[in-house]
Amino acid sequence: MVPITSAHIAGNYSVMRDEGIEWLENFASELTAEGLKVAVFTTKNPEMFDFEEADELRVPEVYREKQMRIDTALRSIGVVLAYTCHHYLAGNLPRYGDHIAWASSGSQTYANSVIGARSNREADHVVLAAAVAGVIPEYGLHLTENRKAEVLVDVSNIDLSKLNDADVKAMGWVIGKKIGTRIPAIVGLPPDLDIERIKGLLYSITVSGAVGLIHMVGITPEAPTVEAVFQGHPPLESVEITEQEVIGAYGEISSASDEKVDLVIFGCPHCTIQEIEKIATLLEGKKVHPETQLWICTSQWCKTLAKRMRLDEKIKAAGGRIVADVGAASGPYAFLKEQGIRTLALNSVRACYYSSGLFGMKTWLGSTEQCIEAAIKGKWEGTRG
Amino acid sequence: MRFQAKTISKGVAKGNALVTHMPISFTGGVDPYTGIVVEKGHELEGQSVAGKILVFPSGKGSTTGTWQFYVLYKRGNAPLGMINNEAEGIVAASGIITGIPMVHRLEGVNPCDVIRSGDVVTVNGDEGYVEIER
């Protein structure tokens, strides 16, 4: 066992369902009966809605009750209800080399690959146990020898400056399919790749693949060079990613055929303040179609900043809204489906996959600009590019 | 045929195999209310995992898969047993919290290659082996 400094849990009602709430309540009541709670700082991924917005979003009473039960159980054992998947930008920031127990396949990979903290791909049930015990079994990515790269992934044939934000995520989907459970070393990424694109890549690779660590050579602290990251071993395989494969991925990721778009939803992973500003600027002087909604999902922290920067006014004037505590992958669809929402436009591979698989949503994947275009016209006209 | 394997979750299960060479995500990939694989383009799309010995290379995708697997189990749609080529933490935890027998790392072979859908397969998580009858 190795002591951990931080924990993070991922599940929300859309995946827990009633069976999961009962499991969580039993777990929490057994702990509190013994006077126990989490021993390390533990935060929580997004939920279904923010209680302060529940009336405005017309959240049915039944879902308020369910979220209330989840809130109560987690609060009783000391889990901080951050309700964001960029918790590392909002208070739960481990240090290089720290051992941590994080669920949320995207965030956990961010911790390993950008911060250099050490976490396995953990299930919530394991994270909760680790958070209470304050330790985690020292296996997998906690051990240096298991952090070596196994597959060399070359993206240098792709002109990344010509890819839009959705293309980068589609590229992530392609990479994830090729690597499976093997740790990749990606070469050909510019060292000044911005945080949004890094997140886009990591949060997409981990949908089609199952790795907790993605070495981006020149970006990941443990990956200064290809030689260093393979720890003296030859790659098991070398693959090149082509632009054709990236374009081809759109057909696998998008599931919609109906042009009419009910909801344009950003924020999987949660929008940073920079992304909110970009969307607000793109919306300036425009009006969202009356039969289409536009949501920007983010943390409470970024929502507060957006208000302070008057971005919320611009977004509201165009007919969109900033929604806190909710992720675009799954959280709100339980009640949005009941409101007749069927076809989504998204700039997120991850949200396409989970909204479609969990709730049967029909999805269009496109760049932020194409999604905004869809919000204004009320229909999808986008093709890639 | 019998192969030694490494135990993930104890217990013994015997049933018909359902085999795929593609990894599975229990969040978004399988409907827990029916047991049917819903991932577009998946080899098992449209087939039910309920009551089967599910043989697949590994898990993938969301770490919330354990929650969805628990729902699948509570609704009576879970597989009887699971065999992975190389298990990862999410499916492993799913097997353990539901008590469904599960093994991985078969000695010298990839289970997705040696087992065919329909084979009668025993997963023995107590002694750590897989037995195939056809």
XYZ file of C-alpha atoms in Angstrom:
519
model
C 0.000 0.000 0.000
C 1.080 3.571 -0.594
C -0.343 6.723 1.077
C -2.388 9.005 -1.179
C -2.698 12.798 -1.036
C -5.865 13.273 -3.101
C -8.967 11.436 -4.279
C -11.673 12.173 -6.832
C -14.863 10.309 -7.701
C -16.696 10.367 -10.991
C -20.171 8.836 -11.056
C -23.368 10.847 -11.222
C -26.997 9.767 -11.231
C -27.012 9.009 -14.942
C -24.646 6.111 -14.341
C -25.375 5.283 -10.680
C -29.129 5.067 -11.133
C -31.286 4.047 -8.148
C -29.244 0.907 -7.494
C -26.069 2.988 -7.194
C -27.645 5.552 -4.861
C -28.669 2.713 -2.554
C -25.140 1.304 -2.656
C -23.693 4.747 -1.859
C -26.152 5.379 0.969
C -25.356 2.016 2.533
C -21.633 2.691 2.213
C -21.987 6.161 3.768
C -24.196 5.012 6.635
C -21.865 2.145 7.506
C -18.977 4.598 7.635
C -20.722 7.292 9.640
C -21.978 4.670 12.101
C -18.310 3.969 12.838
C -17.507 7.682 12.988
C -15.466 7.426 9.770
C -15.127 9.726 6.782
C -12.629 10.318 3.981
C -9.065 10.679 5.238
C -7.755 12.725 2.288
C -9.076 15.638 0.237
C -11.737 14.129 -2.029
C -13.734 15.929 -4.707
C -16.626 14.928 -6.966
C -17.217 15.115 -10.711
C -20.253 16.922 -12.234
C -23.809 15.956 -11.326
C -27.170 16.448 -13.072
C -27.769 20.125 -12.300
C -27.001 22.991 -9.930
C -29.770 23.340 -7.319
C -29.716 27.113 -7.831
C -30.658 26.565 -11.503
C -33.133 23.721 -10.959
C -36.277 25.831 -11.464
C -34.917 27.604 -14.530
C -33.908 24.282 -16.087
C -37.322 22.772 -15.214
C -35.736 19.842 -13.391
C -38.504 17.438 -12.303
C -38.908 16.832 -8.565
C -37.939 13.170 -8.900
C -34.425 14.089 -10.065
C -34.033 16.758 -7.396
C -34.737 14.108 -4.799
C -32.174 11.748 -6.326
C -29.441 14.371 -6.497
C -30.282 15.451 -2.951
C -29.704 11.867 -1.775
C -26.337 11.697 -3.557
C -25.348 15.114 -2.116
C -26.336 14.063 1.397
C -24.511 10.738 1.304
C -21.290 12.225 -0.080
C -21.366 15.238 2.260
C -21.853 12.955 5.270
C -18.514 11.240 4.561
C -16.660 14.473 3.798
C -16.496 14.394 0.001
C -16.235 18.001 -1.230
C -19.057 18.583 -3.717
C -16.950 20.381 -6.335
C -19.104 18.956 -9.155
C -16.504 19.578 -11.803
C -14.181 17.455 -13.907
C -11.528 20.192 -13.934
C -11.123 19.914 -10.172
C -7.370 20.256 -10.768
C -8.084 23.821 -11.927
C -10.363 24.426 -8.951
C -8.580 23.330 -5.813
C -7.729 19.622 -6.044
C -4.234 19.935 -7.485
C -1.750 17.176 -6.632
C 1.992 17.678 -7.033
C 4.463 15.930 -9.323
C 5.108 12.411 -8.073
C 2.164 12.370 -5.632
C 0.265 9.098 -5.333
C -3.451 9.762 -5.786
C -6.686 7.828 -6.386
C -8.732 9.468 -9.099
C -11.662 8.133 -11.034
C -12.903 9.992 -14.132
C -10.874 8.491 -16.956
C -10.107 11.896 -18.495
C -9.064 13.749 -15.344
C -7.084 10.813 -14.045
C -5.140 10.739 -17.303
C -4.583 14.491 -17.019
C -3.065 13.944 -13.551
C -0.627 11.329 -14.853
C 0.181 12.913 -18.184
C 0.273 16.660 -17.471
C 0.920 16.971 -13.723
C 3.020 13.835 -13.291
C 1.047 12.622 -10.267
C 0.429 8.874 -10.098
C -2.995 7.315 -10.316
C -4.391 4.185 -11.851
C -7.664 4.198 -13.771
C -9.730 3.650 -10.664
C -13.390 2.818 -10.204
C -15.378 5.007 -7.806
C -15.891 2.083 -5.461
C -12.122 1.648 -5.175
C -11.515 5.404 -4.846
C -14.022 5.690 -2.004
C -12.306 2.854 -0.144
C -8.899 4.445 -0.779
C -10.125 7.874 0.330
C -11.301 6.445 3.652
C -8.215 4.284 4.172
C -5.833 6.999 2.964
C -3.874 4.408 1.001
C -4.093 2.553 -2.319
C -2.468 -0.712 -3.440
C 0.911 0.130 -4.944
C 0.401 -1.413 -8.361
C 0.193 -0.330 -11.987
C 0.983 3.335 -12.595
C 2.176 3.912 -9.026
C 5.356 2.050 -10.010
C 7.960 3.755 -12.196
C 8.648 0.666 -14.323
C 4.967 0.461 -15.281
C 4.958 4.052 -16.497
C 7.144 3.356 -19.502
C 5.624 3.862 -22.935
C 4.683 0.768 -24.929
C 3.497 2.060 -28.300
C 4.990 4.854 -30.373
C 2.270 7.012 -31.937
C 3.461 9.399 -34.619
C 1.171 12.300 -35.519
C 3.829 14.348 -37.299
C 2.268 13.712 -40.713
C -0.756 15.708 -39.624
C -0.622 19.499 -39.803
C -2.073 20.225 -36.375
C -2.336 23.946 -37.095
C -5.039 23.080 -39.664
C -7.074 20.953 -37.267
C -10.016 22.503 -35.463
C -10.845 21.621 -31.855
C -13.148 18.726 -32.838
C -10.538 17.327 -35.247
C -8.040 17.089 -32.408
C -10.582 15.115 -30.393
C -11.365 12.870 -33.388
C -7.629 12.248 -33.617
C -7.735 11.220 -29.947
C -10.504 8.713 -30.727
C -8.351 7.205 -33.499
C -5.321 6.965 -31.203
C -7.372 5.349 -28.404
C -8.614 2.642 -30.751
C -5.083 1.824 -31.865
C -3.475 1.659 -28.425
C -6.157 -0.189 -26.418
C -4.614 -0.750 -22.982
C -1.018 0.014 -24.015
C 0.625 3.251 -22.847
C 1.441 5.456 -25.834
C 4.216 7.934 -26.473
C 2.861 10.500 -28.893
C 5.426 12.300 -31.016
C 4.764 15.229 -33.307
C 2.781 17.399 -30.908
C 3.974 20.999 -30.602
C 5.319 21.752 -27.093
C 3.137 24.868 -26.890
C -0.103 22.923 -27.435
C -2.689 24.818 -25.370
C -4.452 23.352 -22.350
C -7.798 23.029 -24.157
C -6.274 20.950 -26.951
C -4.324 18.809 -24.504
C -7.535 18.144 -22.592
C -9.393 17.500 -25.844
C -6.864 14.880 -26.802
C -6.645 13.145 -23.407
C -10.397 13.137 -22.789
C -10.957 11.497 -26.212
C -8.189 8.894 -26.202
C -9.648 7.592 -22.939
C -13.053 6.969 -24.534
C -11.871 4.504 -27.172
C -8.837 3.341 -25.205
C -8.185 2.257 -21.637
C -4.958 3.862 -20.542
C -4.297 6.057 -17.539
C -1.100 7.617 -18.800
C -0.490 9.190 -22.182
C 3.053 10.377 -22.775
C 3.074 13.454 -24.970
C 6.750 13.751 -25.784
C 7.913 17.283 -24.985
C 4.840 18.032 -22.832
C 4.500 15.264 -20.231
C 7.002 15.852 -17.385
C 8.224 12.243 -17.574
C 8.573 12.379 -21.367
C 11.341 14.815 -22.278
C 12.492 12.477 -25.078
C 11.332 9.297 -26.813
C 14.359 7.423 -25.401
C 13.545 8.435 -21.817
C 9.923 7.446 -22.034
C 10.539 3.886 -23.273
C 13.006 3.333 -20.380
C 15.439 1.529 -22.671
C 12.893 -0.895 -24.148
C 11.882 -0.942 -27.819
C 8.274 0.016 -28.656
C 5.887 -2.975 -28.929
C 4.478 -1.276 -31.998
C 4.823 1.967 -33.921
C 1.770 3.523 -35.539
C 1.262 6.597 -37.678
C -1.953 8.542 -37.612
C -3.189 9.970 -40.890
C -5.554 12.818 -41.665
C -7.811 10.378 -43.534
C -8.268 8.359 -40.360
C -9.133 11.508 -38.412
C -11.751 12.547 -40.955
C -13.067 8.987 -41.149
C -13.603 8.971 -37.378
C -16.420 11.525 -37.647
C -18.667 8.895 -39.180
C -18.007 6.556 -36.253
C -18.532 9.227 -33.606
C -21.588 11.151 -34.878
C -24.849 9.231 -34.657
C -27.425 11.789 -35.886
C -29.139 11.890 -39.243
C -31.825 14.468 -38.464
C -30.703 17.998 -39.393
C -32.773 19.721 -36.715
C -30.670 20.336 -33.610
C -32.451 20.505 -30.234
C -29.469 21.316 -28.063
C -25.978 22.612 -28.646
C -23.990 21.707 -25.570
C -20.381 22.596 -24.737
C -18.404 21.422 -21.746
C -17.066 17.894 -21.898
C -14.631 18.277 -20.295
C -15.906 21.352 -18.451
C -15.240 24.594 -20.309
C -12.344 26.657 -19.056
C -12.857 30.412 -18.712
C -10.873 30.800 -21.949
C -13.334 28.565 -23.807
C -16.322 30.419 -22.350
C -14.807 33.674 -23.554
C -14.306 32.240 -27.042
C -17.918 31.068 -27.231
C -19.208 34.405 -25.898
C -17.220 36.229 -28.566
C -18.524 33.951 -31.337
C -22.080 34.587 -30.125
C -21.776 38.357 -30.120
C -24.528 40.023 -32.153
C -26.123 36.656 -32.932
C -29.280 34.936 -31.777
C -29.792 31.271 -30.963
C -32.660 29.712 -32.936
C -35.928 29.697 -30.913
C -36.279 25.910 -31.196
C -32.690 25.214 -30.173
C -31.005 25.578 -26.791
C -27.369 26.433 -26.201
C -25.667 25.311 -22.983
C -22.145 25.965 -21.768
C -21.266 23.521 -19.004
C -18.584 24.453 -16.514
C -17.601 24.605 -12.854
C -19.101 27.023 -10.332
C -15.703 28.670 -10.256
C -15.633 29.433 -13.988
C -19.298 30.447 -13.938
C -18.445 33.018 -11.287
C -15.528 34.294 -13.366
C -17.749 34.451 -16.450
C -20.230 36.615 -14.519
C -17.450 38.839 -13.239
C -16.156 39.284 -16.795
C -19.744 40.019 -18.006
C -19.508 37.057 -20.386
C -22.765 35.673 -19.034
C -24.575 38.805 -20.252
C -23.275 38.325 -23.787
C -24.235 34.667 -23.757
C -27.678 35.371 -22.307
C -28.293 38.154 -24.852
C -27.672 35.632 -27.632
C -30.070 33.162 -26.048
C -27.556 30.744 -24.516
C -26.859 29.884 -20.911
C -23.966 28.952 -18.672
C -24.804 25.866 -16.634
C -22.710 24.961 -13.609
C -22.097 21.569 -11.993
C -23.248 19.680 -15.115
C -21.139 17.841 -17.668
C -22.120 17.515 -21.319
C -21.446 13.770 -21.404
C -24.299 12.440 -19.328
C -25.519 14.497 -16.359
C -28.561 16.373 -17.669
C -30.001 13.958 -20.227
C -32.132 12.063 -17.733
C -34.436 15.097 -17.507
C -33.678 16.677 -20.897
C -34.843 13.513 -22.639
C -38.196 13.933 -20.907
C -38.303 17.506 -22.250
C -38.056 16.180 -25.812
C -34.341 16.794 -26.430
C -33.089 14.243 -28.968
C -30.481 15.665 -31.338
C -27.341 17.304 -30.003
C -24.519 19.246 -31.602
C -21.281 18.836 -29.678
C -17.597 19.629 -29.978
C -16.750 16.639 -27.771
C -16.059 13.053 -28.814
C -16.498 12.001 -25.223
C -19.933 13.593 -24.892
C -21.021 12.111 -28.246
C -20.159 8.609 -27.076
C -21.690 8.739 -23.595
C -24.839 10.767 -24.362
C -25.580 8.400 -27.204
C -24.749 5.181 -25.367
C -26.409 6.124 -22.074
C -29.459 8.024 -23.265
C -29.825 7.291 -26.966
C -29.112 10.920 -27.899
C -28.410 11.558 -31.579
C -25.184 13.475 -31.973
C -23.366 15.692 -34.448
C -19.657 16.209 -33.809
C -18.193 19.485 -35.033
C -15.923 22.363 -34.131
C -17.013 25.058 -31.673
C -17.702 27.349 -34.644
C -19.845 24.727 -36.420
C -21.799 24.056 -33.237
C -22.521 27.756 -32.813
C -23.628 27.925 -36.439
C -26.003 25.046 -35.709
C -27.357 26.870 -32.655
C -28.137 29.946 -34.714
C -29.674 28.143 -37.691
C -31.341 25.492 -35.545
C -29.977 22.819 -37.812
C -26.786 20.999 -38.643
C -25.168 21.975 -41.910
C -21.639 21.301 -40.856
C -19.225 19.036 -42.492
C -15.703 18.750 -41.243
C -13.396 21.697 -41.842
C -8.994 -27.724 -22.843
C -7.905 -26.171 -19.605
C -5.791 -23.049 -19.159
C -4.346 -21.650 -15.973
C -5.388 -18.043 -15.389
C -4.967 -15.279 -12.837
C -7.940 -14.677 -10.584
C -9.587 -11.260 -10.422
C -12.821 -12.247 -8.678
C -13.439 -15.539 -6.857
C -16.193 -18.045 -7.490
C -17.047 -20.556 -10.207
C -19.359 -20.054 -13.189
C -20.191 -22.263 -16.169
C -22.099 -21.209 -19.260
C -22.050 -20.403 -22.947
C -19.296 -18.075 -24.081
C -19.888 -14.780 -25.835
C -16.600 -13.683 -27.387
C -15.355 -10.433 -28.862
C -11.963 -9.086 -29.878
C -13.116 -5.547 -29.049
C -12.800 -3.925 -25.601
C -16.023 -3.121 -23.750
C -17.165 -0.008 -21.888
C -20.024 -0.737 -19.498
C -20.834 2.972 -19.466
C -22.392 3.808 -22.796
C -21.485 0.496 -24.406
C -24.014 -1.840 -22.781
C -27.608 -1.071 -21.773
C -27.892 -2.221 -18.135
C -31.679 -2.497 -18.371
C -31.552 -5.072 -21.171
C -27.988 -6.406 -21.117
C -27.684 -5.607 -24.823
C -24.485 -4.164 -26.313
C -25.449 -0.807 -27.843
C -22.077 0.573 -28.964
C -22.287 1.471 -32.622
C -20.056 -0.754 -34.739
C -19.156 -3.075 -31.853
C -18.792 -6.742 -32.817
C -21.414 -7.608 -30.199
C -23.818 -4.788 -31.075
C -27.384 -6.023 -30.576
C -26.358 -9.095 -28.536
C -27.052 -9.617 -24.846
C -24.303 -10.276 -22.299
C -26.844 -11.586 -19.759
C -26.151 -15.078 -18.475
C -23.089 -15.517 -20.675
C -19.430 -16.133 -19.992
C -18.264 -12.859 -21.464
C -14.842 -13.061 -23.113
C -13.203 -9.797 -24.189
C -9.697 -8.342 -24.329
C -10.163 -5.630 -21.678
C -12.377 -2.834 -20.447
C -12.153 0.664 -21.864
C -13.697 4.086 -21.481
C -15.330 5.712 -18.479
C -14.304 4.806 -14.959
C -18.011 4.966 -14.064
C -18.411 1.553 -15.710
C -18.599 -0.059 -12.257
C -21.834 1.830 -11.478
C -23.438 0.714 -14.733
C -22.196 -2.834 -14.214
C -23.772 -2.829 -10.755
C -27.118 -1.784 -12.279
C -26.719 -4.527 -14.927
C -26.143 -7.010 -12.097
C -29.041 -5.825 -9.912
C -31.366 -6.023 -12.921
C -30.371 -9.624 -13.607
C -28.620 -8.819 -16.878
C -25.006 -9.391 -15.876
C -22.794 -12.061 -17.412
C -22.313 -15.248 -15.349
C -18.564 -14.927 -15.522
C -15.898 -12.828 -17.272
C -12.588 -13.605 -18.947
C -10.212 -10.847 -20.060
C -6.945 -11.083 -21.895
C -5.605 -8.270 -19.702
C -7.977 -6.806 -17.127
C -7.967 -3.117 -16.229
C -9.233 -1.593 -13.006
C -12.786 -0.765 -13.993
C -14.013 -4.170 -15.153
C -11.934 -5.808 -12.406
C -13.712 -3.741 -9.731
C -17.048 -4.539 -11.418
C -16.414 -8.269 -11.033
C -15.308 -7.876 -7.432
C -18.187 -5.682 -6.147
C -20.797 -7.968 -7.721
C -19.032 -11.229 -6.855
C -19.046 -12.401 -10.472
C -16.191 -14.859 -11.142
C -13.520 -13.300 -13.310
C -10.028 -14.265 -14.484
C -7.436 -12.871 -16.884
C -3.936 -13.613 -18.260
C -4.558 -17.163 -19.506
C -1.324 -19.116 -19.650
C 0.223 -18.718 -23.096
C -2.966 -17.809 -24.987
C -5.329 -14.948 -25.697
C -8.786 -16.105 -24.532
C -10.426 -14.178 -27.374
C -8.552 -16.416 -29.833
C -9.012 -19.817 -28.182
C -12.641 -19.468 -27.063
C -15.492 -19.262 -29.596
C -18.968 -17.897 -28.972
C -21.198 -20.810 -27.957
C -18.440 -22.892 -26.339
C -19.338 -24.151 -22.877
C -16.819 -22.476 -20.623
C -16.058 -22.737 -16.911
C -14.451 -19.779 -15.155
C -12.890 -20.941 -11.916
C -11.838 -17.939 -9.883
C -11.193 -20.058 -6.786
C -8.492 -22.180 -8.356
C -7.548 -19.863 -11.212
C -8.340 -21.646 -14.440
C -10.613 -21.654 -17.501
C -12.015 -24.871 -19.002
C -13.414 -25.006 -22.538
C -15.777 -27.706 -23.839
C -17.014 -27.836 -27.364
